[in-house]
Amino acid sequence: FQKTVDKRKEHTINIEDFRAIYRTIVHRTEFRELFCTYSQNHKILTEAELTEFLKKEQFETEGSETIALEIILKHEPIEEVKRRRELSFEGFIRYMSSEDCTIFKKEHQTVYQDMNHSLCDYFISSSHNTYLVSDQLIGPSDLSGYISALLKGCRCLEIDCWDGSNNEPVVYHGHTLTSKLTFSSIIHAVDKYAFVASEYPVILSLENHCSPKQQEVIASYLVNILGEKLLTSTIGDAAVNRLPSPEALKFKILVKNKKIGTIEESLLRRGHDSHGETGEISEEEATTDDEDTDERTPLCPRSNSSKRKAEDKPSSTPRKKAKLKKIKIAVQLSDLVIYTKSQKFVSFEHSRDNQKYYENNSIGEVKAQKFLKHSANEFVAHTSRFITRIYPKGTRTDSSNYIPQQFWNVGCQMVALNFQTPGVPMELQNGKFLDNGGCGYVLKPEFLRNQNSTFNPYNVGRYSQPMSLSIRLISGHQLPPSSLSKSNKADPLVQIEIYGVPEDQTKRKSSVIKSNALSPRWNETFSFTIQVPELALIRFCVEDEISLVSNDFLGQYTLPLLSLSKG
């Protein structure tokens, strides 16, 4: 623009100048080179030449003639060229810059997976302490936490309920200074936004600290505000010993909470007024690695380091004799829990012998990481049978996140993250759940659904189906300048990262292109061999090299490896 103005010595430009500026920015040389490879006269692509391009470059083997014609009709701006069934360079650029050429597979942008498996067979997009929009100690609680999570396709929300004044239950992070929301306001928001992004079921994970009296208030809000959306009884044949499918539970909201007795007993009470009735369940209290067995630990920052030492000991330390604590539960709330009963986790063995198919466990990240190290096979066997939720350890008071991939690798369905905190963990989460139309449910690979599976992410053996991946990094276009750069020009480089089973974890780095954020060219090729492609994510991260030791983040894009389009 500056060059054009300087040339004409005026502060205005005419249409020809505008076209010249447009061409400088949009008619990129890498497009021109590609176009000229297939266009004989370097001016237009005939239908046959475009078909050739689609076969060779875009790997369109079937129906490439039809696709070629569709591209011409959709993207060619010059009517006369369109009538001749040809594509001008301008039309070619419009096609190359369109949604048709996105790296994310078109067929994965809608729900394409079988949604009739048991709920247990899916990875489920899950959020931790959804009401918080900042840190875990003094920050605000806000309805926007729930609304934005639901609009991102999140299907499992967490609600911490406490007794409030005037018999109004409130939601906040107990024993901290985070602000409070009324329980009813959250349920109104859920009612309004639950099925905007996805029609598949939403699970409300209640962490309930209320008295039986206010638990009844919670139950009445759930019933009265959610109405027909609330799941209050079994569907289909109640005798079947497996969870229903996301398809069968479409547009339903499920309550996850502790429960008295069995589903059958709840159903027998239907129509009976259980107002004022309570039941009691006994639970073991704290063990030695209490650091993250219970989200209820008061989160006051402690300087006491003995607490820290306890959490790092391996689980073979002798357990203190567990005290039993009794928890009172209102029957009215208990009866709203159908397929998602919260069950205290004891051990994989105990679950295998005693746990019912509709009982789910929550395991803190520290404990879960020990299981990854010492009993990955049992972990996989457990998640093939029962929904398992992982949550961040209590010491993450800044709302930081762990890397979720490690827990997806063993089939954990609900890997709960702090959605308000940007960074690699949430980028992996968003990338993984782009799959299957962004509906919040992604079918687990067969080896994580099969109850006889011997899959172990640390030793994949016969489960390996190696895939070779070749990525040619061509160019960048109009990258944002770094916030730290003095000159407004970035020195961009690209990192290509694979997340998956440990054997597949890898990182490659491109060269640095000095002071060119407008149109850096790399032309570098990277090759990878992926052992378990079904679990792999690929992350492209663009950075600005600030110094030899530090880079500034410019942008990233993460997607499942199997959702990559060729071409």
Coordinates of C-alpha atoms in Angstrom, one line a residue:
F1 CA 0.0 0.0 0.0
Q2 CA 2.8 2.4 1.0
K3 CA 4.7 1.6 -2.2
T4 CA 1.6 2.3 -4.3
V5 CA 0.9 5.6 -2.5
D6 CA 4.6 6.7 -2.8
K7 CA 4.6 6.0 -6.6
R8 CA 1.5 8.1 -7.2
K9 CA 2.3 10.8 -4.6
E10 CA -1.3 10.8 -3.5
H11 CA -3.1 9.5 -0.5
T12 CA -5.7 7.7 -2.5
I13 CA -5.7 4.6 -4.7
N14 CA -7.7 3.7 -7.7
I15 CA -9.2 0.4 -8.7
E16 CA -6.1 -0.7 -10.6
D17 CA -3.9 0.1 -7.6
F18 CA -6.4 -1.9 -5.5
R19 CA -6.1 -4.9 -7.8
A20 CA -2.3 -4.7 -7.7
I21 CA -2.3 -4.7 -3.9
Y22 CA -4.8 -7.6 -3.9
R23 CA -2.7 -9.6 -6.2
T24 CA 0.5 -9.0 -4.2
I25 CA -1.2 -10.4 -1.1
V26 CA -3.4 -13.1 -2.5
H27 CA -1.6 -14.4 -5.7
R28 CA 1.0 -16.2 -3.8
T29 CA 4.0 -17.7 -5.7
E30 CA 3.5 -21.2 -4.3
F31 CA 0.0 -21.1 -5.8
R32 CA 1.3 -19.9 -9.1
E33 CA 4.0 -22.7 -9.2
L34 CA 1.3 -25.3 -8.5
F35 CA -1.1 -23.8 -11.1
C36 CA 1.6 -23.7 -13.8
T37 CA 2.6 -27.4 -13.1
Y38 CA -0.8 -28.4 -14.4
S39 CA -1.9 -25.6 -16.7
Q40 CA -0.4 -25.9 -20.2
N41 CA -0.9 -22.3 -21.2
H42 CA -0.3 -21.0 -17.6
K43 CA -3.5 -19.0 -17.9
I44 CA -6.4 -21.4 -17.2
L45 CA -6.8 -25.0 -16.1
T46 CA -9.1 -27.0 -18.4
E47 CA -11.5 -29.5 -16.8
A48 CA -9.0 -32.3 -17.8
E49 CA -6.0 -30.5 -16.3
L50 CA -8.0 -29.8 -13.0
T51 CA -9.0 -33.5 -12.9
E52 CA -5.3 -34.4 -13.3
F53 CA -4.4 -32.1 -10.4
L54 CA -7.1 -33.6 -8.2
K55 CA -5.8 -37.1 -8.8
K56 CA -2.1 -36.4 -8.4
E57 CA -2.1 -33.7 -5.7
Q58 CA -5.4 -34.2 -3.8
F59 CA -5.5 -38.1 -4.1
E60 CA -9.1 -37.9 -5.3
T61 CA -9.3 -41.3 -6.9
E62 CA -13.1 -41.7 -7.4
G63 CA -15.3 -39.2 -9.2
S64 CA -12.6 -36.7 -9.8
E65 CA -14.3 -35.5 -13.0
T66 CA -17.4 -34.7 -11.1
I67 CA -15.4 -33.0 -8.3
A68 CA -13.6 -30.9 -10.9
L69 CA -16.8 -29.6 -12.4
E70 CA -18.2 -28.8 -8.9
I71 CA -15.0 -26.8 -8.1
I72 CA -15.4 -24.8 -11.3
L73 CA -19.0 -24.0 -10.7
K74 CA -18.4 -23.1 -7.1
H75 CA -15.1 -21.1 -7.2
E76 CA -14.7 -19.6 -10.7
P77 CA -15.6 -15.9 -10.6
I78 CA -15.4 -15.2 -14.3
E79 CA -18.7 -16.2 -16.0
E80 CA -17.2 -16.8 -19.4
V81 CA -14.5 -19.1 -18.1
K82 CA -17.1 -21.0 -16.0
R83 CA -19.2 -21.5 -19.1
R84 CA -16.2 -23.1 -20.9
R85 CA -15.8 -25.4 -17.8
E86 CA -12.4 -24.0 -17.0
L87 CA -10.7 -22.5 -14.0
S88 CA -8.7 -19.3 -14.0
F89 CA -5.8 -18.6 -11.6
E90 CA -8.2 -16.5 -9.5
G91 CA -10.7 -19.3 -9.3
F92 CA -7.8 -21.7 -8.5
I93 CA -6.7 -19.5 -5.6
R94 CA -10.3 -19.2 -4.3
Y95 CA -10.6 -23.0 -4.3
M96 CA -7.2 -23.5 -2.6
S97 CA -8.1 -21.0 0.1
S98 CA -11.6 -22.4 0.7
E99 CA -13.1 -24.8 3.2
D100 CA -12.8 -27.5 0.4
C101 CA -9.0 -27.5 1.0
T102 CA -9.0 -27.6 4.8
I103 CA -6.6 -30.1 6.3
F104 CA -9.4 -31.5 8.4
K105 CA -11.3 -34.4 6.6
K106 CA -14.6 -33.2 5.4
E107 CA -16.4 -36.5 6.4
H108 CA -15.2 -36.1 10.0
Q109 CA -16.8 -32.7 10.3
T110 CA -20.2 -34.3 10.9
V111 CA -21.2 -37.2 13.1
Y112 CA -19.9 -40.3 11.2
Q113 CA -19.2 -42.8 13.9
D114 CA -21.6 -45.5 15.1
M115 CA -23.4 -43.9 18.1
N116 CA -25.1 -47.1 19.2
H117 CA -22.4 -48.5 21.4
S118 CA -22.6 -48.4 25.2
L119 CA -21.9 -44.9 26.7
C120 CA -18.8 -46.6 28.2
D121 CA -17.3 -47.0 24.7
Y122 CA -16.7 -43.3 24.0
F123 CA -14.3 -40.6 25.0
I124 CA -16.6 -37.9 26.4
S125 CA -15.6 -34.2 26.4
S126 CA -15.5 -33.3 30.1
S127 CA -14.8 -30.2 32.1
H128 CA -13.6 -29.7 35.7
N129 CA -15.1 -27.2 38.2
T130 CA -17.0 -25.8 35.2
Y131 CA -18.3 -22.8 37.3
L132 CA -14.8 -21.3 37.7
V133 CA -13.5 -18.9 35.0
S134 CA -10.1 -18.1 36.6
D135 CA -8.1 -19.7 39.5
Q136 CA -9.4 -22.2 42.1
L137 CA -8.9 -20.1 45.2
I138 CA -10.2 -16.5 45.0
G139 CA -11.5 -16.2 41.4
P140 CA -15.0 -15.6 40.2
S141 CA -17.6 -18.3 39.5
D142 CA -19.6 -17.5 36.4
L143 CA -22.4 -18.9 34.4
S144 CA -20.3 -18.2 31.3
G145 CA -18.2 -21.2 32.3
Y146 CA -21.1 -23.5 31.7
I147 CA -22.4 -21.7 28.6
S148 CA -19.0 -21.6 26.8
A149 CA -18.2 -25.3 27.8
L150 CA -21.5 -26.4 26.3
L151 CA -21.1 -24.4 23.2
K152 CA -17.7 -26.1 22.7
G153 CA -19.5 -29.5 22.7
C154 CA -18.5 -30.4 26.3
R155 CA -20.8 -33.2 27.5
C156 CA -19.9 -33.6 31.2
L157 CA -20.1 -30.5 33.5
E158 CA -19.2 -30.4 37.1
I159 CA -21.3 -28.7 39.8
D160 CA -20.1 -28.3 43.4
C161 CA -23.2 -27.9 45.5
W162 CA -23.3 -26.4 49.1
D163 CA -26.0 -25.3 51.5
G164 CA -26.9 -21.7 50.9
S165 CA -29.1 -19.2 52.8
N166 CA -32.9 -19.3 52.6
N167 CA -32.8 -22.9 51.5
E168 CA -31.2 -22.0 48.2
P169 CA -28.3 -24.3 47.3
V170 CA -25.2 -22.5 46.0
V171 CA -22.3 -23.5 43.8
Y172 CA -18.7 -22.5 44.4
H173 CA -15.3 -24.1 45.3
G174 CA -15.9 -25.1 48.9
H175 CA -13.5 -23.8 51.6
T176 CA -12.2 -21.1 49.2
L177 CA -13.0 -17.5 48.5
T178 CA -14.3 -18.1 45.0
S179 CA -17.7 -16.4 44.4
K180 CA -21.0 -18.2 44.5
L181 CA -23.7 -18.9 42.0
T182 CA -27.2 -20.2 42.7
F183 CA -27.8 -23.8 41.7
S184 CA -31.0 -22.9 39.9
S185 CA -29.3 -20.3 37.7
I186 CA -26.9 -23.0 36.4
I187 CA -29.7 -25.4 35.7
H188 CA -31.5 -22.7 33.7
A189 CA -28.3 -22.1 31.7
V190 CA -27.9 -25.9 31.1
D191 CA -31.6 -26.1 30.0
K192 CA -31.0 -23.4 27.4
Y193 CA -27.6 -24.4 26.0
A194 CA -27.3 -28.2 26.5
F195 CA -28.1 -29.2 23.0
V196 CA -27.0 -26.2 20.9
A197 CA -23.7 -27.7 19.8
S198 CA -24.6 -31.4 20.1
E199 CA -27.7 -33.4 20.5
Y200 CA -26.0 -36.1 22.5
P201 CA -26.5 -36.5 26.3
V202 CA -25.1 -34.1 28.8
I203 CA -24.0 -35.5 32.2
L204 CA -24.2 -33.2 35.3
S205 CA -21.5 -34.4 37.7
L206 CA -22.7 -33.2 41.1
E207 CA -20.2 -32.9 43.9
N208 CA -22.7 -32.7 46.6
H209 CA -22.0 -31.2 50.0
C210 CA -25.6 -30.2 50.8
S211 CA -27.9 -31.3 53.7
P212 CA -30.7 -33.7 52.8
K213 CA -33.1 -30.7 52.9
Q214 CA -31.3 -28.8 50.3
Q215 CA -30.6 -31.9 48.2
E216 CA -34.4 -32.1 47.9
V217 CA -34.4 -28.5 46.6
I218 CA -31.7 -29.6 44.0
A219 CA -33.9 -32.5 43.0
S220 CA -36.9 -30.2 42.5
Y221 CA -34.9 -27.7 40.4
L222 CA -33.6 -30.5 38.2
V223 CA -37.1 -31.9 37.7
N224 CA -39.0 -28.6 37.3
I225 CA -36.5 -26.7 35.1
L226 CA -35.2 -29.5 32.9
G227 CA -38.6 -31.2 32.5
E228 CA -38.7 -33.9 29.7
K229 CA -34.9 -33.5 29.1
L230 CA -34.1 -35.0 32.5
L231 CA -33.6 -38.7 32.4
T232 CA -35.6 -40.1 35.4
S233 CA -36.0 -43.8 34.5
T234 CA -34.2 -46.5 32.5
I235 CA -34.8 -46.8 28.8
G236 CA -35.5 -49.9 26.8
D237 CA -35.0 -53.3 28.5
A238 CA -33.9 -52.6 32.1
A239 CA -32.6 -56.2 32.4
V240 CA -29.8 -55.5 29.9
N241 CA -26.5 -55.3 31.8
R242 CA -24.9 -52.5 29.8
L243 CA -25.2 -48.7 29.5
P244 CA -27.5 -47.3 26.8
S245 CA -25.9 -45.6 23.8
P246 CA -25.5 -41.9 23.1
E247 CA -28.0 -42.4 20.3
A248 CA -30.6 -43.8 22.7
L249 CA -30.0 -40.9 25.1
K250 CA -30.2 -38.1 22.6
F251 CA -31.4 -34.8 24.1
K252 CA -31.3 -36.3 27.6
I253 CA -29.6 -34.8 30.7
L254 CA -28.2 -37.4 33.2
V255 CA -27.4 -36.8 36.9
K256 CA -24.2 -38.2 38.2
N257 CA -24.3 -38.3 42.0
K258 CA -24.0 -40.8 44.9
K259 CA -27.0 -43.1 45.1
I260 CA -28.8 -45.3 47.7
G261 CA -29.4 -48.8 46.6
T262 CA -30.0 -50.0 43.0
I263 CA -31.8 -48.7 39.9
E264 CA -34.4 -51.4 40.4
E265 CA -35.2 -50.1 43.9
S266 CA -35.6 -46.6 42.6
L267 CA -38.0 -47.7 39.9
L268 CA -40.2 -49.5 42.5
R269 CA -40.5 -46.1 44.3
R270 CA -41.8 -44.3 41.2
G271 CA -45.0 -42.4 41.9
H272 CA -44.4 -42.7 45.7
D273 CA -43.9 -39.4 47.6
S274 CA -40.4 -39.8 49.1
H275 CA -40.3 -36.2 50.5
G276 CA -38.2 -36.0 53.7
E277 CA -36.9 -39.6 53.2
T278 CA -33.1 -40.1 53.4
G279 CA -30.7 -43.0 53.1
E280 CA -27.2 -43.4 54.3
I281 CA -24.1 -44.7 52.6
S282 CA -20.8 -45.5 54.3
E283 CA -17.6 -44.6 52.6
E284 CA -14.0 -45.1 53.7
E285 CA -12.3 -41.9 54.6
A286 CA -8.8 -40.7 53.7
T287 CA -5.9 -43.0 53.0
T288 CA -2.2 -42.2 52.8
D289 CA -2.2 -40.8 49.3
D290 CA -5.2 -38.5 50.1
E291 CA -3.6 -35.7 48.2
D292 CA -6.0 -36.4 45.4
T293 CA -8.4 -39.1 46.4
D294 CA -11.0 -36.5 47.2
E295 CA -11.8 -33.2 45.5
R296 CA -13.1 -32.0 48.9
T297 CA -9.7 -31.3 50.4
P298 CA -9.8 -27.7 51.5
L299 CA -7.6 -25.8 49.1
C300 CA -5.8 -23.5 51.4
P301 CA -2.2 -23.3 50.2
R302 CA -0.2 -25.1 52.8
S303 CA 3.5 -24.7 53.5
N304 CA 3.5 -28.0 55.2
S305 CA 5.8 -30.2 53.2
S306 CA 5.0 -33.5 54.9
K307 CA 1.7 -33.5 52.9
R308 CA 3.7 -33.3 49.7
K309 CA 6.0 -36.2 50.7
A310 CA 3.0 -38.4 51.3
E311 CA 1.7 -38.0 47.8
D312 CA 5.0 -39.1 46.2
K313 CA 5.4 -42.4 47.9
P314 CA 4.4 -45.4 45.8
S315 CA 1.1 -47.0 46.7
S316 CA 2.8 -49.9 48.5
T317 CA 2.9 -47.7 51.7
P318 CA 0.8 -49.3 54.4
R319 CA -2.6 -47.8 54.4
K320 CA -3.8 -46.2 57.6
K321 CA -6.8 -48.0 59.0
A322 CA -9.6 -46.3 57.0
K323 CA -12.4 -44.7 59.1
L324 CA -15.9 -45.1 57.7
K325 CA -17.8 -41.9 57.3
K326 CA -21.6 -41.8 56.8
I327 CA -23.1 -39.7 54.1
K328 CA -26.8 -38.8 54.1
I329 CA -28.6 -38.7 50.8
A330 CA -32.1 -37.5 50.0
V331 CA -34.1 -40.2 48.3
Q332 CA -35.6 -37.7 45.9
L333 CA -32.2 -36.8 44.6
S334 CA -30.9 -40.4 44.7
D335 CA -33.8 -41.6 42.5
L336 CA -32.7 -39.2 39.8
V337 CA -29.4 -41.0 39.4
I338 CA -30.0 -43.7 36.8
Y339 CA -27.0 -44.7 34.7
T340 CA -24.3 -42.6 36.3
K341 CA -23.9 -43.5 40.0
S342 CA -20.8 -42.1 41.6
Q343 CA -18.9 -45.0 43.3
K344 CA -15.8 -44.5 45.4
F345 CA -12.8 -46.2 43.8
V346 CA -11.1 -48.9 45.9
S347 CA -9.1 -51.0 43.5
F348 CA -9.3 -52.5 40.0
E349 CA -9.8 -55.9 41.6
H350 CA -12.6 -54.6 43.8
S351 CA -14.4 -53.0 40.9
R352 CA -14.1 -56.1 38.7
D353 CA -15.7 -58.2 41.5
N354 CA -18.3 -55.8 42.9
Q355 CA -19.0 -52.8 40.6
K356 CA -22.2 -52.6 38.7
Y357 CA -22.2 -51.4 35.0
Y358 CA -24.0 -48.1 35.9
E359 CA -21.4 -47.2 38.6
N360 CA -18.6 -44.8 37.7
N361 CA -15.4 -43.8 39.4
S362 CA -13.5 -40.6 39.7
I363 CA -9.8 -40.9 40.1
G364 CA -7.4 -38.0 40.8
E365 CA -4.6 -37.4 38.4
V366 CA -1.8 -38.4 40.8
K367 CA -3.3 -41.7 41.7
A368 CA -4.2 -42.3 38.0
Q369 CA -0.6 -41.7 37.0
K370 CA 0.6 -44.3 39.4
F371 CA -1.8 -46.8 37.8
L372 CA -0.5 -45.9 34.4
K373 CA 3.0 -46.8 35.5
H374 CA 2.3 -49.9 37.5
S375 CA -1.0 -51.4 36.1
A376 CA -1.8 -50.1 32.7
N377 CA -3.3 -53.4 31.6
E378 CA -5.8 -53.5 34.6
F379 CA -6.5 -49.8 33.9
V380 CA -7.5 -50.7 30.3
A381 CA -9.6 -53.6 31.5
H382 CA -11.4 -51.3 34.0
T383 CA -12.2 -48.6 31.5
S384 CA -13.6 -51.1 29.0
R385 CA -16.3 -51.9 31.6
F386 CA -16.8 -48.7 33.6
I387 CA -17.0 -45.0 32.9
T388 CA -13.9 -43.5 34.6
R389 CA -13.4 -39.8 35.2
I390 CA -10.0 -38.2 35.9
Y391 CA -9.7 -34.8 37.5
P392 CA -6.8 -32.4 38.2
K393 CA -5.0 -32.6 41.5
G394 CA -6.0 -30.2 44.3
T395 CA -2.6 -28.4 44.2
R396 CA -3.4 -27.0 40.7
T397 CA -4.8 -23.8 42.4
D398 CA -3.9 -21.8 39.3
S399 CA -6.3 -23.9 37.2
S400 CA -3.4 -25.5 35.3
N401 CA -4.0 -28.8 33.5
Y402 CA -2.3 -32.1 33.0
I403 CA -1.7 -33.6 29.5
P404 CA -4.9 -35.6 28.8
Q405 CA -3.4 -37.9 26.2
Q406 CA -1.9 -40.3 28.9
F407 CA -5.4 -41.1 30.2
W408 CA -7.0 -41.4 26.8
N409 CA -4.3 -44.0 26.0
V410 CA -5.8 -46.3 28.6
G411 CA -9.4 -45.6 27.6
C412 CA -10.5 -43.1 30.4
Q413 CA -13.8 -41.7 29.1
M414 CA -14.1 -38.5 31.1
V415 CA -10.7 -36.8 31.3
A416 CA -11.8 -33.5 33.0
L417 CA -9.9 -30.3 32.3
N418 CA -10.1 -26.7 33.4
F419 CA -11.7 -25.3 30.2
Q420 CA -10.8 -21.7 31.1
T421 CA -7.0 -22.3 30.9
P422 CA -5.4 -22.1 27.5
G423 CA -2.3 -24.1 26.7
V424 CA -1.3 -27.5 25.2
P425 CA -3.7 -29.6 27.3
M426 CA -6.8 -27.7 26.2
E427 CA -5.4 -27.6 22.6
L428 CA -5.2 -31.4 22.6
Q429 CA -8.7 -31.6 24.1
N430 CA -10.1 -29.2 21.4
G431 CA -8.3 -31.1 18.7
K432 CA -9.4 -34.5 19.8
F433 CA -13.1 -33.5 20.0
L434 CA -13.1 -31.8 16.6
D435 CA -13.6 -35.4 15.5
N436 CA -17.1 -36.9 14.9
G437 CA -18.6 -33.6 14.1
G438 CA -17.6 -32.0 17.4
C439 CA -20.5 -33.7 19.1
G440 CA -18.5 -34.4 22.3
Y441 CA -18.4 -38.2 21.9
V442 CA -15.6 -40.0 20.1
L443 CA -15.8 -43.7 19.7
K444 CA -12.8 -45.4 21.4
P445 CA -10.7 -47.8 19.3
E446 CA -11.8 -51.4 19.4
F447 CA -8.8 -52.4 21.6
L448 CA -10.0 -50.0 24.3
R449 CA -13.7 -51.3 24.1
N450 CA -13.0 -55.0 24.1
Q451 CA -13.2 -56.4 27.6
N452 CA -10.7 -59.1 26.8
S453 CA -8.1 -56.6 25.4
T454 CA -4.5 -56.9 26.5
F455 CA -3.6 -53.5 25.1
N456 CA -0.9 -51.7 27.0
P457 CA 0.1 -48.2 25.7
Y458 CA 3.7 -48.7 27.1
N459 CA 4.1 -51.9 25.1
V460 CA 1.7 -52.0 22.1
G461 CA 3.1 -55.2 20.6
R462 CA 0.5 -56.9 18.3
Y463 CA -1.8 -53.8 18.6
S464 CA 0.6 -51.8 16.5
Q465 CA -0.6 -51.0 13.0
P466 CA 2.2 -48.7 11.7
M467 CA 1.3 -45.9 9.4
S468 CA 3.8 -43.8 7.6
L469 CA 3.1 -40.1 7.5
S470 CA 4.8 -37.6 5.3
I471 CA 4.2 -33.9 5.8
R472 CA 5.5 -31.2 3.4
L473 CA 5.7 -27.9 5.1
I474 CA 5.4 -25.4 2.2
S475 CA 4.7 -21.9 3.4
G476 CA 3.0 -19.6 5.8
H477 CA 0.8 -16.6 5.0
Q478 CA 0.1 -13.4 6.9
L479 CA 1.3 -14.7 10.3
P480 CA 0.6 -12.4 13.2
P481 CA 3.7 -10.5 14.3
S482 CA 5.1 -11.5 17.7
S483 CA 4.0 -9.4 20.7
L484 CA 7.6 -9.5 21.8
S485 CA 9.2 -8.5 18.5
K486 CA 10.5 -5.0 18.2
S487 CA 10.3 -4.7 14.4
N488 CA 6.7 -6.0 13.9
K489 CA 8.3 -8.8 11.8
A490 CA 8.4 -12.4 13.1
D491 CA 11.2 -15.0 12.6
P492 CA 8.7 -17.9 12.2
L493 CA 9.4 -21.6 12.7
V494 CA 7.0 -24.5 12.8
Q495 CA 7.0 -27.4 15.3
I496 CA 5.2 -30.5 14.3
E497 CA 4.3 -32.7 17.3
I498 CA 2.7 -36.1 17.6
Y499 CA 0.9 -37.0 20.8
G500 CA -0.2 -40.6 21.3
V501 CA 1.2 -43.7 23.0
P502 CA 4.6 -43.0 24.5
E503 CA 6.4 -44.7 21.5
D504 CA 4.6 -42.3 19.1
Q505 CA 5.4 -39.1 21.1
T506 CA 7.7 -37.0 19.0
K507 CA 8.5 -33.4 17.9
R508 CA 10.1 -32.0 14.8
K509 CA 11.2 -28.5 14.1
S510 CA 11.5 -26.5 10.8
S511 CA 14.2 -24.0 10.1
V512 CA 13.7 -20.4 11.0
I513 CA 12.7 -17.9 8.3
K514 CA 14.2 -14.5 9.2
S515 CA 11.9 -11.5 9.5
N516 CA 9.1 -12.7 7.2
A517 CA 5.7 -13.1 8.7
L518 CA 3.9 -12.2 5.5
S519 CA 4.9 -15.1 3.4
P520 CA 7.6 -17.4 4.8
R521 CA 8.6 -20.4 2.6
W522 CA 10.0 -23.5 4.1
N523 CA 9.6 -26.4 1.6
E524 CA 10.7 -29.0 4.1
T525 CA 9.5 -32.5 4.4
F526 CA 9.0 -34.5 7.6
S527 CA 8.4 -38.2 7.8
F528 CA 7.0 -40.1 10.8
T529 CA 6.0 -43.7 11.5
I530 CA 3.1 -44.0 13.8
Q531 CA 2.5 -47.2 15.7
V532 CA -1.0 -46.6 17.0
P533 CA -2.6 -44.1 14.6
E534 CA -6.1 -44.5 16.3
L535 CA -4.9 -42.7 19.4
A536 CA -2.5 -40.1 17.8
L537 CA -3.1 -36.4 17.6
I538 CA -0.9 -34.1 15.4
R539 CA -0.2 -30.5 16.5
F540 CA 1.2 -27.8 14.3
C541 CA 2.6 -25.0 16.4
V542 CA 4.0 -21.7 14.8
E543 CA 6.4 -19.8 16.9
D544 CA 8.6 -16.7 16.6
E545 CA 12.2 -17.2 17.4
I546 CA 12.9 -14.4 19.9
S547 CA 16.4 -15.6 20.9
L548 CA 18.3 -18.9 20.7
V549 CA 16.7 -20.0 24.0
S550 CA 13.1 -18.7 23.7
N551 CA 10.3 -18.6 21.2
D552 CA 7.0 -16.7 21.3
F553 CA 3.8 -18.6 20.5
L554 CA 2.0 -17.3 17.4
G555 CA -0.6 -20.0 16.8
Q556 CA -1.4 -23.7 16.7
Y557 CA -3.8 -26.2 15.2
T558 CA -4.3 -29.7 16.6
L559 CA -6.3 -32.6 15.1
P560 CA -6.6 -36.3 15.2
L561 CA -4.1 -38.0 12.9
L562 CA -6.8 -40.0 11.2
S563 CA -8.7 -36.8 10.4
L564 CA -5.9 -35.5 8.3
S565 CA -6.8 -34.9 4.7
K566 CA -4.3 -36.0 2.0
G567 CA -3.2 -33.5 -0.5

